[in-house]
Amino acid sequence: MQKLAIQGGSRLNGEVRISGAKNAALPILCASLLTSDTLQLDNVPDLNDVATMRGLLQEMGVSIAVSDALMELCAANIGKLEAPYEMVKTMRAAILVLGPLVARFGEARVSLPGGCAIGSRPVDLHIKGLQAMGAEIHIEHGYIHAKAKRLKGARIFFDLVSVTGTENLMMAAALADGVTVLENAAREPEVVDLANCLIAMGAKIEGAGSDTINIIGVEKLHGARHRIMPDRIESGTFLVAAAAAGGDITLTGARADILENVLEKLQEAGAAIQVAENTISLKMNRRPTAVNVRTAPYPAFPTDMQAQFMAMNCLAEGNAMVVETIFENRFMHVQELRRLGAQIDVEGNTAVIRGCAELQGATIMATDLRASACLVIAGLAAQGETIVDRIYHLDRGYEHIEAKLSGLGANIGRIK
Ligand code: EPZ
């Protein structure tokens, strides 16, 4: 089991390059299943989840070639229409092969993802949407078995805003017969990036980024070349790290327009933010001021940034309230932060953090991807040494994080 050893107390200074977005790359990799032509992708991040998804697609028969930063995928010879439990249990985003497989091949067998650390995370909305498009779906032995001669366009209303639910059904609708309207659709930028890729492949999609997306199905999609958007959560994570530890950093290859809520909260905490063409700079020369956050679907405050802000609030001046409205169990990092001396009370989906002047380094354990990032941030700002265990969670969604942080002056290293 690999761990990270962090010597706290160093400020972060310098430039860091932001990688391609994990949550755009994962659905876009699955979009390769929608055509027999080659899909060329630039800026695909080097992450464990991306490697897992590549493995799954190759298992199905997708040929994948990677040279430098270009990834080429070709689903001309698909032999298997299945996503097995072993794959799906480690990465629930594998559910994203369901829509494309049913849309292009008329059949799919995808394991139910099961729950994960942050919540039960059902996929009922994905299934309901495909049934509305005419798919026959049976759940047997833990697998979703879907069949459809050809999907038909339908009007689908999401009871809950679902990012991958919107993405799965948008991909399915791209090849359906007729028009599909997705209402109460997710507005996340990663949904827009997927839509842009599908449109480049010949899909007819309007309204991505709004809560109503119209898709006119076409017979076939063709190959395209698409550049994966920058990762807004990686960007936010580095900015919060500098706000918590103090410093002066510049993110390159980053987009500020998709981080407005997070940038506003950082300014409220006392950080000075400067935005240019594709850079975001943050200066923090004092103890942060506590900021309240309430997570909600985009463009509100992202749930994937909740844990990181909690780490900053542990050291801030004043008290903060953190309300998690998306997932029912996304406070796993609280116990670990308390080991560093943080003062946090949790009542249901609300955490109240009383800021402390300092945190003491300790050995702590990562439980999920963004909780791991939170613990790294706390370790950077704590006094003394912090050992973060189970950092395989971190490697799922952050590309070479200790190298990037060392490049900013952090005293951090990987130990066996
Ligand atoms: C996506 O997960 C992201 N993952 C998550 O990022 C992110 O936290 C989440 O959206 C919310 O923004 C990817 O994009 C690969 P949802 P997703 O469907 O699509 C409930 C990370 O750290 N729901 O938007 O699985 C669900 O339980 C990860 O990068 C249903 O009830 O999330 C949750 O409470 C973590 N039925 C809420 O909706 C469904 O069929 C939002 O879930 C689908 C969802």
XYZ file of C-alpha atoms and ligand atoms in Angstrom:
460
model
C 0.000 0.000 0.000
C 1.611 3.288 -1.074
C 1.599 6.321 1.188
C 2.450 10.000 0.923
C 4.788 11.600 3.466
C 4.221 15.353 3.800
C 6.303 17.790 5.850
C 3.888 20.657 6.504
C 4.640 24.346 6.710
C 5.990 25.162 3.232
C 4.211 27.827 1.225
C 3.361 26.952 -2.419
C 4.965 29.063 -5.120
C 5.312 28.769 -8.888
C 3.462 27.382 -11.889
C 1.584 24.122 -12.310
C 0.081 22.730 -15.535
C -3.520 21.514 -15.286
C -4.272 18.138 -16.906
C -7.260 17.065 -18.977
C -10.481 16.561 -17.020
C -11.075 13.040 -15.658
C -14.849 13.507 -15.735
C -14.791 14.630 -19.359
C -12.285 11.984 -20.516
C -14.268 9.053 -19.075
C -17.547 9.634 -20.989
C -15.648 10.748 -24.112
C -13.627 7.508 -24.157
C -16.973 5.658 -24.162
C -18.180 7.795 -27.085
C -15.651 5.878 -29.235
C -18.120 2.948 -29.111
C -20.634 4.970 -31.148
C -18.705 4.731 -34.442
C -16.529 2.302 -36.408
C -14.259 5.219 -37.354
C -11.288 6.364 -35.307
C -11.802 8.896 -32.505
C -8.645 10.937 -31.816
C -8.323 12.550 -28.386
C -5.783 15.125 -27.208
C -4.982 16.029 -23.595
C -6.261 12.745 -22.108
C -5.028 12.707 -18.491
C -2.721 9.907 -17.268
C -4.969 8.637 -14.439
C -5.800 5.220 -12.996
C -9.497 5.662 -13.827
C -8.592 6.422 -17.455
C -6.371 3.323 -17.551
C -9.250 1.260 -16.114
C -11.651 2.597 -18.732
C -9.111 1.903 -21.495
C -8.789 -1.672 -20.230
C -12.558 -2.133 -20.272
C -12.907 -0.789 -23.822
C -10.004 -2.924 -25.047
C -11.686 -5.974 -23.441
C -14.697 -5.207 -25.643
C -12.532 -4.993 -28.750
C -11.784 -1.280 -29.041
C -8.269 -0.816 -30.405
C -6.473 1.973 -28.568
C -3.149 3.532 -29.567
C -1.382 6.198 -27.530
C 1.500 8.303 -28.839
C 2.665 11.342 -26.873
C -0.510 13.132 -25.806
C -2.679 11.721 -28.632
C -4.971 8.747 -27.939
C -6.676 7.005 -30.894
C -9.631 4.689 -30.317
C -11.336 2.516 -32.930
C -14.431 0.410 -32.191
C -14.659 -1.188 -35.635
C -14.346 -4.750 -34.246
C -16.348 -5.000 -31.044
C -16.527 -8.622 -29.860
C -17.996 -8.212 -26.391
C -20.982 -6.131 -25.272
C -20.292 -6.504 -21.566
C -18.827 -4.538 -18.659
C -17.975 -7.153 -15.991
C -18.441 -6.692 -12.234
C -14.678 -6.805 -11.546
C -14.266 -3.683 -13.703
C -17.390 -1.795 -12.693
C -16.923 -2.291 -8.936
C -13.623 -0.385 -9.065
C -14.939 2.379 -11.291
C -18.624 3.187 -11.445
C -18.100 5.424 -14.496
C -17.989 2.125 -16.467
C -21.781 2.497 -16.513
C -21.112 4.980 -19.334
C -20.658 2.123 -21.845
C -24.329 1.189 -21.426
C -25.889 3.921 -23.574
C -23.384 3.678 -26.450
C -23.545 -0.159 -26.589
C -27.353 -0.282 -26.729
C -27.460 2.595 -29.229
C -24.985 1.110 -31.704
C -25.257 -2.673 -31.122
C -28.775 -3.025 -29.708
C -27.587 -4.910 -26.641
C -25.445 -4.566 -23.503
C -24.725 -6.390 -20.260
C -23.324 -4.034 -17.668
C -22.774 -4.886 -14.012
C -24.707 -2.782 -11.529
C -22.021 -0.551 -9.994
C -22.936 -1.218 -6.368
C -22.372 1.520 -3.824
C -19.170 3.338 -3.004
C -17.678 5.172 -0.029
C -19.610 8.394 -0.622
C -23.066 6.922 -1.110
C -25.333 4.257 -2.612
C -25.182 5.994 -6.027
C -27.921 4.081 -7.862
C -28.248 4.135 -11.645
C -32.049 3.990 -11.789
C -32.248 7.187 -13.845
C -29.934 5.732 -16.508
C -32.153 2.642 -16.742
C -35.436 4.583 -16.715
C -34.189 6.814 -19.547
C -33.180 3.869 -21.752
C -36.541 2.193 -21.082
C -38.252 5.427 -22.167
C -36.284 5.101 -25.431
C -37.652 1.594 -25.946
C -34.911 -0.559 -24.443
C -36.028 -3.787 -22.743
C -34.089 -4.026 -19.509
C -33.785 -6.945 -17.060
C -31.700 -6.884 -13.909
C -30.379 -10.402 -13.280
C -27.507 -11.706 -11.164
C -26.333 -8.128 -10.507
C -26.205 -7.206 -14.180
C -28.212 -4.767 -16.253
C -29.190 -6.600 -19.443
C -30.481 -4.127 -22.033
C -31.835 -4.863 -25.537
C -33.325 -2.689 -28.252
C -33.747 -3.200 -32.003
C -33.260 0.524 -32.387
C -33.703 3.124 -29.641
C -36.418 5.707 -30.255
C -36.241 9.366 -29.351
C -38.171 10.243 -26.176
C -38.821 13.089 -23.765
C -36.985 12.198 -20.529
C -37.357 14.125 -17.281
C -34.643 13.541 -14.655
C -36.124 13.410 -11.124
C -32.602 14.244 -9.902
C -29.814 16.029 -11.753
C -27.427 13.252 -12.789
C -24.123 13.978 -14.569
C -23.407 10.499 -15.946
C -27.150 9.880 -16.355
C -27.304 12.885 -18.687
C -24.139 11.743 -20.492
C -25.289 8.129 -20.929
C -28.645 9.136 -22.393
C -27.155 11.888 -24.575
C -24.856 9.276 -26.160
C -27.727 6.800 -26.559
C -29.948 9.471 -28.140
C -27.264 10.441 -30.666
C -28.011 7.257 -32.671
C -31.701 6.850 -31.767
C -34.536 7.117 -34.281
C -36.082 10.555 -33.773
C -35.756 13.398 -31.290
C -34.846 13.046 -27.620
C -35.347 15.850 -25.092
C -33.474 15.566 -21.776
C -35.194 17.746 -19.164
C -33.616 18.698 -15.833
C -30.344 17.640 -17.462
C -26.953 18.184 -15.766
C -25.270 21.429 -16.787
C -21.717 20.435 -15.794
C -18.954 21.606 -18.193
C -17.954 17.961 -18.702
C -21.419 17.329 -20.201
C -20.737 20.200 -22.631
C -17.306 18.789 -23.506
C -18.889 15.412 -24.312
C -21.570 17.128 -26.414
C -18.906 19.059 -28.333
C -17.072 15.797 -29.072
C -20.303 14.078 -30.202
C -21.177 17.057 -32.442
C -17.702 16.801 -34.020
C -18.590 13.137 -34.693
C -21.760 14.214 -36.521
C -24.315 14.182 -33.696
C -27.109 16.762 -33.707
C -27.217 18.179 -30.159
C -28.499 21.515 -28.897
C -28.728 22.962 -25.397
C -25.798 21.160 -23.711
C -24.901 23.241 -20.644
C -28.529 24.140 -20.047
C -31.104 22.025 -18.214
C -32.814 21.022 -21.485
C -30.824 19.170 -24.151
C -32.325 18.335 -27.580
C -30.780 15.488 -29.575
C -31.892 14.558 -33.113
C -30.764 10.965 -33.695
C -28.693 10.158 -36.814
C -27.992 6.843 -38.585
C -24.243 6.854 -38.041
C -21.498 8.863 -36.388
C -18.012 9.306 -37.865
C -14.545 9.806 -36.422
C -13.302 13.141 -35.117
C -10.454 14.788 -33.261
C -11.275 16.344 -29.872
C -9.207 17.988 -27.126
C -10.298 17.089 -23.583
C -11.121 20.198 -21.523
C -8.924 21.119 -18.513
C -9.843 19.595 -15.152
C -11.729 22.187 -13.075
C -11.568 20.065 -9.909
C -7.808 19.584 -10.181
C -7.576 23.372 -10.722
C -9.736 24.057 -7.668
C -7.749 21.587 -5.588
C -4.414 23.318 -6.241
C -5.944 26.735 -5.598
C -7.374 25.637 -2.242
C -4.020 24.052 -1.337
C -2.283 27.402 -1.882
C -5.026 29.242 0.013
C -4.631 26.872 2.976
C -0.808 26.679 3.016
C -0.218 30.234 1.798
C 1.720 31.135 -1.329
C 1.597 32.512 -4.832
C 0.765 30.044 -7.606
C -0.278 30.149 -11.251
C -2.265 27.378 -12.958
C -1.497 27.075 -16.668
C -3.836 25.442 -19.202
C -6.734 26.220 -16.836
C -10.183 27.728 -17.447
C -11.611 30.234 -14.938
C -15.042 30.486 -16.597
C -16.037 27.025 -15.275
C -14.840 27.725 -11.719
C -16.643 30.977 -10.938
C -18.328 29.789 -7.728
C -15.077 28.293 -6.384
C -13.059 31.423 -7.254
C -15.640 33.610 -5.493
C -15.388 31.474 -2.346
C -11.583 31.693 -2.427
C -11.768 35.490 -2.686
C -14.218 35.462 0.241
C -11.563 33.486 2.155
C -9.096 36.318 1.507
C -7.194 35.064 -1.550
C -6.249 37.442 -4.365
C -7.211 35.861 -7.700
C -6.027 36.940 -11.151
C -7.377 35.414 -14.343
C -5.846 35.585 -17.853
C -6.386 33.743 -21.166
C -5.757 30.228 -19.880
C -4.178 30.853 -16.494
C -5.498 31.389 -12.970
C -3.237 32.918 -10.304
C -3.809 32.923 -6.567
C -1.954 34.849 -3.863
C -2.565 34.171 -0.154
C -0.428 35.907 2.432
C -2.576 35.473 5.507
C -4.642 32.947 7.429
C -7.808 32.182 5.439
C -11.176 33.453 6.617
C -13.773 30.700 7.149
C -16.267 30.346 4.255
C -19.607 28.546 4.212
C -20.270 26.179 1.308
C -23.379 24.349 0.183
C -22.927 21.818 -2.626
C -25.416 21.594 -5.510
C -25.418 20.777 -9.226
C -23.453 23.059 -11.566
C -23.185 26.063 -11.702
C -23.549 25.993 -7.909
C -20.688 24.962 -5.608
C -19.344 21.547 -6.768
C -19.587 18.581 -4.400
C -16.160 17.497 -5.694
C -14.661 20.600 -4.034
C -16.413 20.189 -0.645
C -13.706 18.162 1.100
C -10.927 20.472 -0.088
C -12.678 23.555 1.307
C -13.266 21.753 4.583
C -9.496 21.283 4.919
C -8.969 25.023 4.412
C -11.762 25.852 6.882
C -10.035 23.734 9.563
C -7.268 26.372 9.659
C -9.376 29.424 8.952
C -10.298 32.348 11.151
C -13.887 31.849 12.375
C -16.463 29.107 11.977
C -17.780 27.625 8.730
C -20.797 25.564 7.779
C -20.422 22.939 5.033
C -23.644 21.424 3.648
C -23.417 18.405 1.328
C -26.667 18.049 -0.634
C -25.584 15.633 -3.403
C -24.198 12.531 -1.675
C -25.431 11.051 1.586
C -22.048 10.060 2.960
C -19.422 12.479 1.766
C -17.939 13.420 5.143
C -15.533 10.469 5.459
C -12.635 12.953 5.659
C -13.989 14.485 8.912
C -12.725 11.658 11.162
C -9.278 11.893 9.574
C -9.117 15.692 9.863
C -9.966 15.369 13.577
C -6.782 13.295 13.972
C -4.879 16.415 12.898
C -6.647 18.396 15.625
C -9.500 19.833 13.540
C -12.647 20.893 15.424
C -15.602 19.621 13.361
C -19.157 18.722 14.380
C -21.376 16.803 11.964
C -25.161 16.744 12.075
C -26.706 14.860 9.097
C -25.476 16.492 5.889
C -24.123 19.546 7.705
C -20.647 19.975 9.168
C -19.674 22.925 11.397
C -15.955 23.630 11.431
C -14.378 25.823 14.128
C -11.134 27.140 12.664
C -7.908 26.377 14.592
C -4.694 28.386 14.514
C -2.799 25.267 13.515
C -3.116 21.530 12.802
C -0.655 18.867 14.001
C 0.640 16.341 11.451
C -0.372 12.678 12.002
C -0.905 9.401 10.142
C -4.265 9.492 8.336
C -6.112 7.396 5.786
C -7.701 8.292 2.458
C -11.210 6.892 1.882
C -12.249 8.298 -1.494
C -10.790 10.442 -4.250
C -11.622 13.957 -3.098
C -11.252 13.103 0.594
C -7.657 12.110 -0.233
C -7.046 15.521 -1.790
C -8.488 17.132 1.348
C -6.056 15.196 3.557
C -3.085 16.188 1.390
C -4.108 19.855 1.679
C -4.422 19.542 5.455
C -1.003 17.841 5.613
C 0.599 20.636 3.571
C -0.734 23.228 6.020
C -0.216 21.243 9.260
C 2.844 21.460 11.516
C 5.176 18.480 11.323
C 4.870 15.285 9.317
C 1.631 13.836 7.935
C 1.487 10.362 6.414
C -1.521 9.785 4.128
C -2.284 6.101 3.621
C -4.317 4.348 0.855
C -3.394 6.954 -1.747
C -4.543 4.681 -4.579
C -7.732 6.725 -4.210
C -5.748 9.845 -5.106
C -4.120 8.287 -8.172
C -7.580 7.640 -9.661
C -8.162 11.320 -10.272
C -4.964 13.356 -9.897
C -2.138 13.094 -12.418
C 1.290 12.887 -10.688
C 0.036 14.981 -7.764
C 3.142 14.737 -5.597
C 5.376 15.749 -8.544
C 3.135 18.742 -9.246
C 3.070 19.757 -5.571
C 6.854 19.290 -5.199
C 7.209 21.550 -8.240
C 5.378 24.191 -6.211
C 7.787 23.818 -3.297
C 5.863 21.325 -1.169
C 7.881 18.826 0.859
C 6.029 15.677 -0.231
C 7.079 12.196 -1.353
C 5.663 8.734 -1.983
C 6.720 5.950 0.372
C 5.993 2.219 0.269
C -20.483 12.450 -11.406
O -20.870 11.275 -10.733
C -18.992 12.590 -11.174
N -18.303 11.424 -11.755
C -18.711 12.682 -9.676
O -17.314 12.899 -9.516
C -19.464 13.897 -9.129
O -19.263 13.952 -7.722
C -20.956 13.743 -9.430
O -21.146 13.594 -10.844
C -21.763 14.960 -8.981
O -21.257 16.106 -9.588
C -18.111 11.392 -13.105
O -18.500 12.283 -13.824
C -17.387 10.196 -13.633
P -24.726 11.915 -10.322
P -22.329 10.654 -11.024
O -25.367 10.871 -11.173
O -22.752 10.959 -12.400
C -28.160 10.331 -7.471
C -15.197 12.532 -8.632
O -14.763 12.753 -7.505
N -28.526 9.440 -8.606
O -24.697 13.331 -10.806
O -22.288 9.228 -10.576
C -26.802 9.996 -6.891
O -26.924 8.975 -5.910
C -16.550 11.910 -8.808
O -14.603 12.833 -9.709
C -29.641 8.619 -8.496
O -30.331 8.605 -7.476
O -23.239 11.475 -10.021
C -26.372 11.311 -6.292
O -26.972 11.442 -5.009
C -17.162 11.526 -7.467
N -29.975 7.813 -9.542
C -26.977 12.354 -7.246
O -28.007 11.671 -7.966
C -29.244 7.793 -10.707
O -29.608 7.045 -11.650
C -25.998 12.919 -8.252
O -25.363 11.829 -8.864
C -28.120 8.640 -10.809
C -27.792 9.461 -9.754
